[in-house]
Short mmCIF file of C-alpha atoms and ligand atoms in Angstrom, two decimals:
data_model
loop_
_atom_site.label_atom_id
_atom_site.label_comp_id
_atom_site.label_asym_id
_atom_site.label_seq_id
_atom_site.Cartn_x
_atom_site.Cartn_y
_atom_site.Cartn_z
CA UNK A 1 -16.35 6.49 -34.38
CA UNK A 2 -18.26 8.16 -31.64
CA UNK A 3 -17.03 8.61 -27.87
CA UNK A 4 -15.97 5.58 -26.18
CA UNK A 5 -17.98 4.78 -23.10
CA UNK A 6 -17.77 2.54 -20.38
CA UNK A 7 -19.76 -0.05 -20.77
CA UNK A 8 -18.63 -0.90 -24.61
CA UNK A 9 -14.81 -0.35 -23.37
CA UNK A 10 -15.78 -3.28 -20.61
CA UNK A 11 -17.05 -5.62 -23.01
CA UNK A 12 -13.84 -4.88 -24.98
CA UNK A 13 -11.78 -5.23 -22.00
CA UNK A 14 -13.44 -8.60 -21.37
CA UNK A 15 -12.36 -9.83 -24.49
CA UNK A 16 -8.71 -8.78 -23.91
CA UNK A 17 -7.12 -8.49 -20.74
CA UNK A 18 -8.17 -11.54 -17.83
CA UNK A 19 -11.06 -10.43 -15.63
CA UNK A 20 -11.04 -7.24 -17.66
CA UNK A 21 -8.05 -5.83 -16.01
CA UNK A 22 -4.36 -5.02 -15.41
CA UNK A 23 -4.67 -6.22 -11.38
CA UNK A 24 -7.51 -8.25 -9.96
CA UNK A 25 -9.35 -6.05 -7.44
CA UNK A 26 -9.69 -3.56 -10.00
CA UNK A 27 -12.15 -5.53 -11.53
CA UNK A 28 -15.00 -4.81 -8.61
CA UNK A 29 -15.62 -8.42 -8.16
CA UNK A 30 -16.02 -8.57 -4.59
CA UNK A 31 -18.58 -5.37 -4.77
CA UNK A 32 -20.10 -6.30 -7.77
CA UNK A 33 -21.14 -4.33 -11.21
CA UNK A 34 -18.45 -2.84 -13.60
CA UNK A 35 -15.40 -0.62 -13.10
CA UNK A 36 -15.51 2.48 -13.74
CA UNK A 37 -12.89 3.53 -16.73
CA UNK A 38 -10.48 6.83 -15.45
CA UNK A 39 -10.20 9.32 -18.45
CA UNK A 40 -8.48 12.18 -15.92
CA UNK A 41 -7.27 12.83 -12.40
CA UNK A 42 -7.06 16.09 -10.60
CA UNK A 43 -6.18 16.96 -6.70
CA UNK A 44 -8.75 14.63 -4.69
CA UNK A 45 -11.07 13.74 -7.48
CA UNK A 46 -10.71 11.08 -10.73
CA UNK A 47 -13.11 12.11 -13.41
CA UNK A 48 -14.77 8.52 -15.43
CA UNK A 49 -15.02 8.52 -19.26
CA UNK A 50 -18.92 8.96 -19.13
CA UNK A 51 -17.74 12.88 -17.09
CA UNK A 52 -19.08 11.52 -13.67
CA UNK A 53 -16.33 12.58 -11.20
CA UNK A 54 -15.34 11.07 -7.95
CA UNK A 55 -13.62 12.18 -4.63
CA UNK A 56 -10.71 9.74 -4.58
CA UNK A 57 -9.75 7.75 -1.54
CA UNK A 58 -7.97 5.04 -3.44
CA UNK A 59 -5.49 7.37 -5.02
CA UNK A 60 -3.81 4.54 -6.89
CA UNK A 61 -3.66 2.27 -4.32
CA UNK A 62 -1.46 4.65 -2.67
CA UNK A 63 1.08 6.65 -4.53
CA UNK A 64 -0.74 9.76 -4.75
CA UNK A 65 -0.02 11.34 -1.37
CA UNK A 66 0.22 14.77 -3.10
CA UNK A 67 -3.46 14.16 -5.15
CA UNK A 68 -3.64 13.22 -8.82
CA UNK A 69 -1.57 15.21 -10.90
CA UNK A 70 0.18 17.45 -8.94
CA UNK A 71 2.10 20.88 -10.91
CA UNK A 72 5.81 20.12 -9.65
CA UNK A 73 5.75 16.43 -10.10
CA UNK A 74 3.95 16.65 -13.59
CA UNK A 75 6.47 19.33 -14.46
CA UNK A 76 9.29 17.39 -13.60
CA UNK A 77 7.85 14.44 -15.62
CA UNK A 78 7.55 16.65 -18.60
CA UNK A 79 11.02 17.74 -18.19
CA UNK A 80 12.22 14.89 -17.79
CA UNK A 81 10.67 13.34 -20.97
CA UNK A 82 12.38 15.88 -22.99
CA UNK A 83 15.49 14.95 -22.38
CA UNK A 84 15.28 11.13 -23.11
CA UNK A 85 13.34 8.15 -21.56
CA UNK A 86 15.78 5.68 -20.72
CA UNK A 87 19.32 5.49 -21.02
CA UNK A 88 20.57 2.63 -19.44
CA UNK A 89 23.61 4.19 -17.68
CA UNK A 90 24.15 5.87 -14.50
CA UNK A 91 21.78 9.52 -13.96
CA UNK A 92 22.32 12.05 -11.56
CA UNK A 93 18.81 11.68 -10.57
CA UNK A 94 18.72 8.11 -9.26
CA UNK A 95 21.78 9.47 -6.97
CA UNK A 96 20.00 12.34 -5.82
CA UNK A 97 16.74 10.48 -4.74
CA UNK A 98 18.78 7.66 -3.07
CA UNK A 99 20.54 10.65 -1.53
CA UNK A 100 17.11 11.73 -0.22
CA UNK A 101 15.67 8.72 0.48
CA UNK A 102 18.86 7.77 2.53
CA UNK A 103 18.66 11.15 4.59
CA UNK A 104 14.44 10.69 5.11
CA UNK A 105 14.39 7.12 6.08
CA UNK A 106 16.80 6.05 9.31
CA UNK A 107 17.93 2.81 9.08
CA UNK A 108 18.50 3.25 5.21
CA UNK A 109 22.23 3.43 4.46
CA UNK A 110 22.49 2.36 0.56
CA UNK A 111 19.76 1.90 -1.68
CA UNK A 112 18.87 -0.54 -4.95
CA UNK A 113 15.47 0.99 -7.35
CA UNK A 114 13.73 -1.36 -8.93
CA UNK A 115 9.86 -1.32 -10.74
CA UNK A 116 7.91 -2.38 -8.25
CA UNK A 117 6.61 -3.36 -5.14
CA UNK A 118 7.26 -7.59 -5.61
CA UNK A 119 10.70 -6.98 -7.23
CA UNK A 120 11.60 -4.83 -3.81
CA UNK A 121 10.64 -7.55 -1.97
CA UNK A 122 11.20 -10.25 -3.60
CA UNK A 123 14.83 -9.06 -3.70
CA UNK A 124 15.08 -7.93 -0.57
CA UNK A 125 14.38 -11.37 0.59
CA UNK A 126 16.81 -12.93 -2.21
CA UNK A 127 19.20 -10.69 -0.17
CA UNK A 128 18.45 -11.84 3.24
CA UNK A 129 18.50 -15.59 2.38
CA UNK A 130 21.97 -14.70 0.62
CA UNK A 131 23.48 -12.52 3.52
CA UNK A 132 22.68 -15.47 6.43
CA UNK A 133 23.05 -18.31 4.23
CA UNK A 134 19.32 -19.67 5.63
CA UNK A 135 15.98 -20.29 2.99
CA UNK A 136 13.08 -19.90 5.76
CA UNK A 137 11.16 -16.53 6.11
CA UNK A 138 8.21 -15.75 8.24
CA UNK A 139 5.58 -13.11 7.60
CA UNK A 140 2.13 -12.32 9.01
CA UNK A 141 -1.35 -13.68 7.84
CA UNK A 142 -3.16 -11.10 6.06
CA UNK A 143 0.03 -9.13 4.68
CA UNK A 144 0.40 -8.60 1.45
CA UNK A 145 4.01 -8.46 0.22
CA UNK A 146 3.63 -8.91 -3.42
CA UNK A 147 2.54 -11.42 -5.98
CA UNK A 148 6.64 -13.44 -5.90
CA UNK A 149 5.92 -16.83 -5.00
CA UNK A 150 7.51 -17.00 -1.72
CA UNK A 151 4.73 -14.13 -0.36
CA UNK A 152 1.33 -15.60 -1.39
CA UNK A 153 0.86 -17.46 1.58
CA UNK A 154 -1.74 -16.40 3.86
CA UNK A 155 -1.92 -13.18 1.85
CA UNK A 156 -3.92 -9.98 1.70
CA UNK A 157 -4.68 -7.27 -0.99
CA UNK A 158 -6.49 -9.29 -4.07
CA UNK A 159 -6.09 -12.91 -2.52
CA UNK A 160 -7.75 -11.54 0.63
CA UNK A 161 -10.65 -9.75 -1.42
CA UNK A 162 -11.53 -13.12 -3.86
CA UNK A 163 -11.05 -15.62 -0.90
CA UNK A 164 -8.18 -17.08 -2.74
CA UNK A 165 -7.02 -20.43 -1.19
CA UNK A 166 -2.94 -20.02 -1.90
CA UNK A 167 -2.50 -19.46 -5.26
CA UNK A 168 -1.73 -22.56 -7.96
CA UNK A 169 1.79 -22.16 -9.82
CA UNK A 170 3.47 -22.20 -6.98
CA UNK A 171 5.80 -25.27 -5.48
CA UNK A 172 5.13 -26.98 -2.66
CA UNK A 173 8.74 -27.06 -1.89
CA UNK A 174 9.03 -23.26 -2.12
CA UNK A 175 5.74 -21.99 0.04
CA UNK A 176 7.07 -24.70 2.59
CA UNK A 177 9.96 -22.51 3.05
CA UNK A 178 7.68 -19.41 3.90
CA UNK A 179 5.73 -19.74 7.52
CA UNK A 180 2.60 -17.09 8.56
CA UNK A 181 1.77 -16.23 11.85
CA UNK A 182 -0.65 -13.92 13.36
CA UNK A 183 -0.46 -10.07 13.44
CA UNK A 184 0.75 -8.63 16.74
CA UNK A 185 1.30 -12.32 18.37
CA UNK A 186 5.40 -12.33 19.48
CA UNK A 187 4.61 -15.31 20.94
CA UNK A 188 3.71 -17.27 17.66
CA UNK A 189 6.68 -15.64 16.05
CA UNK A 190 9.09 -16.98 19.06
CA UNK A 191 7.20 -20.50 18.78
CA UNK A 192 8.08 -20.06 14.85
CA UNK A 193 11.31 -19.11 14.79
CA UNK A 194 12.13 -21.81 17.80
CA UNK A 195 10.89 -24.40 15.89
CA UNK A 196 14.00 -24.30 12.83
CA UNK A 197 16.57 -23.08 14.91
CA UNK A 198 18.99 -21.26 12.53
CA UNK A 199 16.74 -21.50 9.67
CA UNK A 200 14.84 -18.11 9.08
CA UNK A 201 16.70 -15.69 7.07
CA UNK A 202 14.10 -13.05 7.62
CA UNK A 203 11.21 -11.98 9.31
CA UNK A 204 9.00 -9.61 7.02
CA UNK A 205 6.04 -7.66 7.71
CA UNK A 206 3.84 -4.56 7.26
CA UNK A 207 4.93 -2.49 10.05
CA UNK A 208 1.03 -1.24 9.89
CA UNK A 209 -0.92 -3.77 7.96
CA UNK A 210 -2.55 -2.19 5.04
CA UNK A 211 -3.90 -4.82 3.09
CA UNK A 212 -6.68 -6.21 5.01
CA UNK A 213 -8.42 -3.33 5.33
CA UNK A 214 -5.84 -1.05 8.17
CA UNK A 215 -4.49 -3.26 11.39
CA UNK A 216 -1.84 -1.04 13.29
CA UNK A 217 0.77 -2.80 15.60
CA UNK A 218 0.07 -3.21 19.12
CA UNK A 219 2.18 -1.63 21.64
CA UNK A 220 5.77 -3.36 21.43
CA UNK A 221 5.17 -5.72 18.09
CA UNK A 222 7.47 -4.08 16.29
CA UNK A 223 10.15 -3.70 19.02
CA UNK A 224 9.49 -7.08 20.31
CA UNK A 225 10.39 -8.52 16.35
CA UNK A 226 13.07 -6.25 16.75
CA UNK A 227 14.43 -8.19 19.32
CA UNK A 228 13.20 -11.74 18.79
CA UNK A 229 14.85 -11.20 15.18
CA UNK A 230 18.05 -10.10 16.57
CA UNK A 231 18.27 -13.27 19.01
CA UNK A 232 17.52 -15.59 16.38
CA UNK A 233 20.14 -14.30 13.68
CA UNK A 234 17.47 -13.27 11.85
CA UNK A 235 16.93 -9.76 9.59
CA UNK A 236 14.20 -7.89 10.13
CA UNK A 237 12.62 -6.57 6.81
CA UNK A 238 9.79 -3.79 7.08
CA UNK A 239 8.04 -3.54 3.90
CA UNK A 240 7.33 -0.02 3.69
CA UNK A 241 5.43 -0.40 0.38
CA UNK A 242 2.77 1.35 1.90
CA UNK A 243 3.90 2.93 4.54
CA UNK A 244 6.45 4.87 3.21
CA UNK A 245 6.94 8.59 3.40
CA UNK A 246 2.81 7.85 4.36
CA UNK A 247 2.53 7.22 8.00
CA UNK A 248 5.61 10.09 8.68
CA UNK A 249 8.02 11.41 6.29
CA UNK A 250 10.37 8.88 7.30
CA UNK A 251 7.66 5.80 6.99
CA UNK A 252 6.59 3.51 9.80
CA UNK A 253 10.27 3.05 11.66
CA UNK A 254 10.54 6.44 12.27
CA UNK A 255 6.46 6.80 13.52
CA UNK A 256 7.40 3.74 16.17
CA UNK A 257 11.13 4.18 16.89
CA UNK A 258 11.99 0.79 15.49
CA UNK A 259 14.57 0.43 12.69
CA UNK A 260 14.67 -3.03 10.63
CA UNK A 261 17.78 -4.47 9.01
CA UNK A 262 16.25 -4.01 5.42
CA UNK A 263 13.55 -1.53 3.95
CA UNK A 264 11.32 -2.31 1.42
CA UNK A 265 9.46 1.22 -0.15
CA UNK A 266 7.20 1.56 -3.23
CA UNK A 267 3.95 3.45 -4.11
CA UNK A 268 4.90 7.18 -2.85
CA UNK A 269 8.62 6.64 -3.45
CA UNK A 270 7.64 6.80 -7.31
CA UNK A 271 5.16 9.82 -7.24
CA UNK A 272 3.14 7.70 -9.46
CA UNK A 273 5.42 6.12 -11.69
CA UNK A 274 6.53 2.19 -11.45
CA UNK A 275 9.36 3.04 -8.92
CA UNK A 276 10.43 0.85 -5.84
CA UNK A 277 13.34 0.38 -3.74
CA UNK A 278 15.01 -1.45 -1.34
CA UNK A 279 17.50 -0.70 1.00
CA UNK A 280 19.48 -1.19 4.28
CA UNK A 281 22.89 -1.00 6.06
CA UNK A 282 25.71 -0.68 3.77
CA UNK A 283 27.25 -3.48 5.31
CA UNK A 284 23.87 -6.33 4.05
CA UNK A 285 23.21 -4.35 0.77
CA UNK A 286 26.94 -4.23 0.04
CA UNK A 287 26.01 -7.97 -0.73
CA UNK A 288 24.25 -6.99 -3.70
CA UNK A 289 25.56 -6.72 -7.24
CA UNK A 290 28.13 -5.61 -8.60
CA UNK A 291 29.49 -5.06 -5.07
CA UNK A 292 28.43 -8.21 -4.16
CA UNK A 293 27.42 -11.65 -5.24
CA UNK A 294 23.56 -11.42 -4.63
CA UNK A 295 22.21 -11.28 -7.88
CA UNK A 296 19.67 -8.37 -8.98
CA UNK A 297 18.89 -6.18 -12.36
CA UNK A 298 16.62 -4.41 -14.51
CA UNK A 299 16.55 -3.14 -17.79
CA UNK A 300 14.53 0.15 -16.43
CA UNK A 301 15.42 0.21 -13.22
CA UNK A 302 16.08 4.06 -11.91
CA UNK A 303 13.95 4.98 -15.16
CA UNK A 304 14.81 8.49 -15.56
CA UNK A 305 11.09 9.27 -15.76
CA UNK A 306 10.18 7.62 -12.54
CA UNK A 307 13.11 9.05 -10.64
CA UNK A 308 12.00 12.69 -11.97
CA UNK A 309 8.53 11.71 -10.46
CA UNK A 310 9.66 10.53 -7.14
CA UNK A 311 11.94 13.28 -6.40
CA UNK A 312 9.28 15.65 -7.21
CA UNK A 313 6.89 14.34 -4.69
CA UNK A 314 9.15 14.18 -1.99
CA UNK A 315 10.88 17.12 -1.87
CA UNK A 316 7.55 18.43 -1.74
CA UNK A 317 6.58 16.19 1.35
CA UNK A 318 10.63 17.32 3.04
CA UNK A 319 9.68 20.65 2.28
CA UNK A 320 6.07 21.04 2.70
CA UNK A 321 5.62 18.36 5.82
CA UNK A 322 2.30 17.99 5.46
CA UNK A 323 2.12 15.19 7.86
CA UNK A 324 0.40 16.48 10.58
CA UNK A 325 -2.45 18.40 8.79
CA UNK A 326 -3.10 14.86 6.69
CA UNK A 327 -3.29 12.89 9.99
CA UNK A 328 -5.81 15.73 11.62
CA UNK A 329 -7.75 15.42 8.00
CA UNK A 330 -7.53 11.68 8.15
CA UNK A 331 -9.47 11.74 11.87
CA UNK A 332 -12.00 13.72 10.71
CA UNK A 333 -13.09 11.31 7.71
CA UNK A 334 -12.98 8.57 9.86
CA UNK A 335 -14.23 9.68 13.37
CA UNK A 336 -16.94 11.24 10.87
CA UNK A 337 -17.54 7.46 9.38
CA UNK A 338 -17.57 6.16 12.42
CA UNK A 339 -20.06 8.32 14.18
CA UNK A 340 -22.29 8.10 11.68
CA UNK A 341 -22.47 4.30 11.46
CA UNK A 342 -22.27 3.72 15.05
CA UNK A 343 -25.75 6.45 15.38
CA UNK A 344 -27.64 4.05 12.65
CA UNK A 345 -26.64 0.90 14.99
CA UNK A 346 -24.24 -0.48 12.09
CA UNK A 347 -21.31 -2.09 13.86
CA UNK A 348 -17.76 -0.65 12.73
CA UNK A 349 -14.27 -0.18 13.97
CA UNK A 350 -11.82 2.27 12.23
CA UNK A 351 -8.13 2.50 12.51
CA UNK A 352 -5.79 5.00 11.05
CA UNK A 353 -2.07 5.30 11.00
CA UNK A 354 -1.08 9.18 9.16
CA UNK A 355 -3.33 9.37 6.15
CA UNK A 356 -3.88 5.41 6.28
CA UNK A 357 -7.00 4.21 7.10
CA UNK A 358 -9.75 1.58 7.56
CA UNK A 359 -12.75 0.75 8.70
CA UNK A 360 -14.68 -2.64 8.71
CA UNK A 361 -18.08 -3.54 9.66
CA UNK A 362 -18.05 -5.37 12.87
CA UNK A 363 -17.08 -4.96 16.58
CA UNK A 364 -13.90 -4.17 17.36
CA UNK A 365 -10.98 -4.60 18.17
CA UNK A 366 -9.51 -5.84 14.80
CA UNK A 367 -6.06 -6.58 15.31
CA UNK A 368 -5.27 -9.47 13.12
CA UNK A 369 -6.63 -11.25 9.70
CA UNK A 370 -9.04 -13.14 11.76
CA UNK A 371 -10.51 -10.56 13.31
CA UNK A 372 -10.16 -8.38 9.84
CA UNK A 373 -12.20 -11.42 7.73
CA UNK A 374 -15.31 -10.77 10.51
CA UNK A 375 -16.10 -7.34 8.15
CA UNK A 376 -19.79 -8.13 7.12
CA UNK A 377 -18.92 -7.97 3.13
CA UNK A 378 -21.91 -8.41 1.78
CA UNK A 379 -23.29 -4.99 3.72
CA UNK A 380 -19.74 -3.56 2.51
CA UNK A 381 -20.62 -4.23 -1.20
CA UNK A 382 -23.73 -2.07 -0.85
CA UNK A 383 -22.19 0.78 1.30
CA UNK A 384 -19.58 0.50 -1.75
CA UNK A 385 -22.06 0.94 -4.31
CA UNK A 386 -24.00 3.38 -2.78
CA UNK A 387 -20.90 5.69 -2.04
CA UNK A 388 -20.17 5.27 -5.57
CA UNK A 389 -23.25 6.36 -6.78
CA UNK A 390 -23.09 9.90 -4.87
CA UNK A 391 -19.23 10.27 -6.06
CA UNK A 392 -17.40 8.93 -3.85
CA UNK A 393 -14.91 6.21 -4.41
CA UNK A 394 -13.38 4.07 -1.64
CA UNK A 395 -11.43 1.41 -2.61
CA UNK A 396 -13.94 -1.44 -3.77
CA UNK A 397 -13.13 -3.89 -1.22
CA UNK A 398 -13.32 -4.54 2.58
CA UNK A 399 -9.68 -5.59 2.49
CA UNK A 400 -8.12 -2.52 1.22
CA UNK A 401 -6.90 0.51 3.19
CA UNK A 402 -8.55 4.01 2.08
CA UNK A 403 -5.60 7.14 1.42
CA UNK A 404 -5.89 10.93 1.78
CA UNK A 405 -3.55 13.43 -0.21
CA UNK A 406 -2.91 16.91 0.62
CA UNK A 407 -5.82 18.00 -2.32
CA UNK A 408 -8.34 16.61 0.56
CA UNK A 409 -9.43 19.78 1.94
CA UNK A 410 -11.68 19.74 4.94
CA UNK A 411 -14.30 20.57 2.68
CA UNK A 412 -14.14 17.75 0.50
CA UNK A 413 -14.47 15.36 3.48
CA UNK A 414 -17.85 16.82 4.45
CA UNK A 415 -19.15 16.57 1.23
CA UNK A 416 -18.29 12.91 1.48
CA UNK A 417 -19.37 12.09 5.44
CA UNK A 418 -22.98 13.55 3.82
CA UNK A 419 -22.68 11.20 1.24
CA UNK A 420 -21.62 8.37 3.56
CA UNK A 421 -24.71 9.15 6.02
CA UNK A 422 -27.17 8.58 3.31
CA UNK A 423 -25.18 6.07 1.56
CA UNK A 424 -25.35 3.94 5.09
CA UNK A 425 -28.79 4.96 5.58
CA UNK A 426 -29.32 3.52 2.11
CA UNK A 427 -27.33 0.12 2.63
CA UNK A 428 -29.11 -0.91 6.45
CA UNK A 429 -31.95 -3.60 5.82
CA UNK A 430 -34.62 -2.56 7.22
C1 PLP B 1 1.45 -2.63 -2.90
C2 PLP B 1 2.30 -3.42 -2.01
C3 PLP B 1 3.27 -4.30 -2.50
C4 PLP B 1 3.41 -4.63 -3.95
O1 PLP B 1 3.78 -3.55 -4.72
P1 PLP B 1 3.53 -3.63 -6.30
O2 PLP B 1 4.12 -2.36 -6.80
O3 PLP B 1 2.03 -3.71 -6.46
O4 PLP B 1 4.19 -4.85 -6.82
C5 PLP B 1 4.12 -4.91 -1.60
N1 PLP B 1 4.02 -4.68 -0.28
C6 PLP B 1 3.09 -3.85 0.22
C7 PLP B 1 3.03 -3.62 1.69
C8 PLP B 1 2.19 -3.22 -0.62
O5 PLP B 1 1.24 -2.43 -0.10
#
């Protein structure tokens, strides 16, 4: 049998997996023509199985803060591997990252690991509804929190990118339980949480919205949930999926000085392995069990793999603090994107929180999903393609946030702003 290449392993994929893939917006649908297939990742750039190789501003959809296979976490990987790959009992290394998470993350007393991103929050809500004894939450139009059935209301990520109406499978009697408000409206969250008195166990939300392309909170959101959450009885979850250990070593509540009841964190927690956590004062997640009677498991939860991984990659972030030269790094891809659009008369606005970033194509401000949805996608799907073409990848939707790691170097990001300047020039009907 001769090399596989891409187009062959697509038709195979076809046959195989739904939509060709493992997750949907992986598929390119919303940009059109075929995925790419990864054979190898290295620093900032993912090399295809036909050798084309690309400057990487998806980076997993987030995880890879220190680049694609980075020495100390692959090391530690290795190491770990050795030794066993699950054991199903206690390991010092699940203690020592909760340990580190606990001292990196401030309102993080005690800690639960889990797989992913939808079992941290869809347990961390489990937990809230136990703890108060209520079954409402509210979230935010255009957050993504997951694919559990309580969060795919109003959602982002993949529902956003295929225009998904809510999605079928789920009860009626179980999405009426979840309400979605605007982004950055306290006023619509007051109106909400007025309207069932002593109903809403939780309040959850992207403390900087990363899955609608990047929509950072307005001065005083997140204090003002704070407080409207704290009136009403209500905990205040941050799902820090994204944001964590991204926007500031210690995530979004340390960037904005507000600190939420529970803590959702995924993606860079697990340096690239299927690692998530969630986590709060002792005295709610003292609720879980065996200490408490909120039920959660998993067979490989605190894999000894993904704990190796995770570790890793943040004590490289505690020791390294890389923060501020990824945020500097950040500014000049975007201001870059943005100057260049804005001299060929294409309308943009960019936001960036740390090394989390966005831009969508049409006048700003965009501070909500309705705003977000304005993004002229069909000019998108050819500034998409044409990027792609000159190796660069950004994530192949308008609804998706873009990432840096620490591999960007300065360089890197001028080789791409030349590639975005003639891929925009190349994309404007003329
Ligand atoms: C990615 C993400 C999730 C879901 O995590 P998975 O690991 O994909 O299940 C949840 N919340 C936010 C904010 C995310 O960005």
């Amino acid at each position: 049998m001769g090399k596989m290449t891409g187009p062959a392993l697509w038709e195979r994929a076809l046959r195989v997996l739904p939509g060709g893939v493992s997750s949907p917006v992986r598929a390119f649908r919303s940009v059109g023509g075929e995925p790419f297939f990864s054979e190898r990742g290295e620093g900032a750039f993912l090399y295809d199985t036909q050798g084309r190789r690309y400057v990487d501003y998806v980076l997993s959809w987030g995880p890879l803060i220190l680049g694609h296979a980075h020495p100390e976490v692959v090391e530690a990987v290795e190491r770990a591997a050795r030794s066993g790959l699950t054991f199903g009992t206690p390991t010092p290394a699940e203690v020592e990252l909760a340990e580190l998470i606990i001292e990196l993350v401030p309102s993080v007393e005690v800690v639960r690991f889990v797989s992913s991103g939808t079992e941290a929050t869809m347990s961390a809500v489990r937990l809230a509804r136990g703890a108060t004894g209520r079954d409402r939450i509210l979230k935010f139009d255009g957050c993504y929190h997951g694919h559990a059935d309580s969060f795919l209301v109003q959602a982002g990520s993949g529902v956003a990118t295929l225009g998904l109406p809510d999605s079928p499978g789920i009860p009626a009697a179980l999405s009426g339980l979840t309400s979605s408000v605007p982004f950055n409206d306290l006023d619509a969250v007051e109106t909400s949480l007025r309207r069932f008195p002593g109903e809403f166990a939780a309040v959850i939300v992207e403390p900087v919205m990363g899955n609608v392309g990047l929509i950072e909170p307005v001065d005083g959101f997140l204090a003002g949930l704070r407080e409207l959450t704290r009136a009403h009885g209500t905990l205040l979850i941050f799902d820090e999926v994204m944001t964590g250990f991204r926007v500031s070593l210690g995530g979004a509540q340390k960037r904005y000085g507000v600190d939420p009841d529970l803590t959702t964190l995924g993606k860079v927690v697990g340096g690239g392995l299927p690692v998530a956590a969630f986590g709060g004062s002792r005295e709610v997640m003292e609720q879980v069990a065996p200490a408490g009677p909120v039920y959660q498991a998993g067979t490989l939860s605190g894999n000894p793999l993904g704990m190796a991984a995770g570790l890793a990659q943040l004590r490289v972030l505690a020791r390294e603090r890389p923060y501020e030269s990824l945020e500097r790094r950040t500014a000049q891809l975007v201001d870059g994107i943005v100057r260049a659009a804005t001299e060929r008369g294409v309308p943009i606005s960019a936001a960036q929180a740390g090394s989390m970033w966005g831009v969508d194509f049409t006048d700003g401000p965009v501070i909500d999903y309705a705003a977000a949805k304005r993004t002229d996608a069909v000019f998108f799907s050819a500034y998409f393609r044409e990027c792609l073409k000159r190796g660069v990848f950004f994530a192949p939707s308008p609804f998706e946030a873009g990432f840096l790691s620490t591999a960007h170097e300065p360089e890197h990001i001028e080789r791409t702003l030349e590639a975005v300047r003639e891929s925009l020039d190349a994309s404007v009907v003329r």
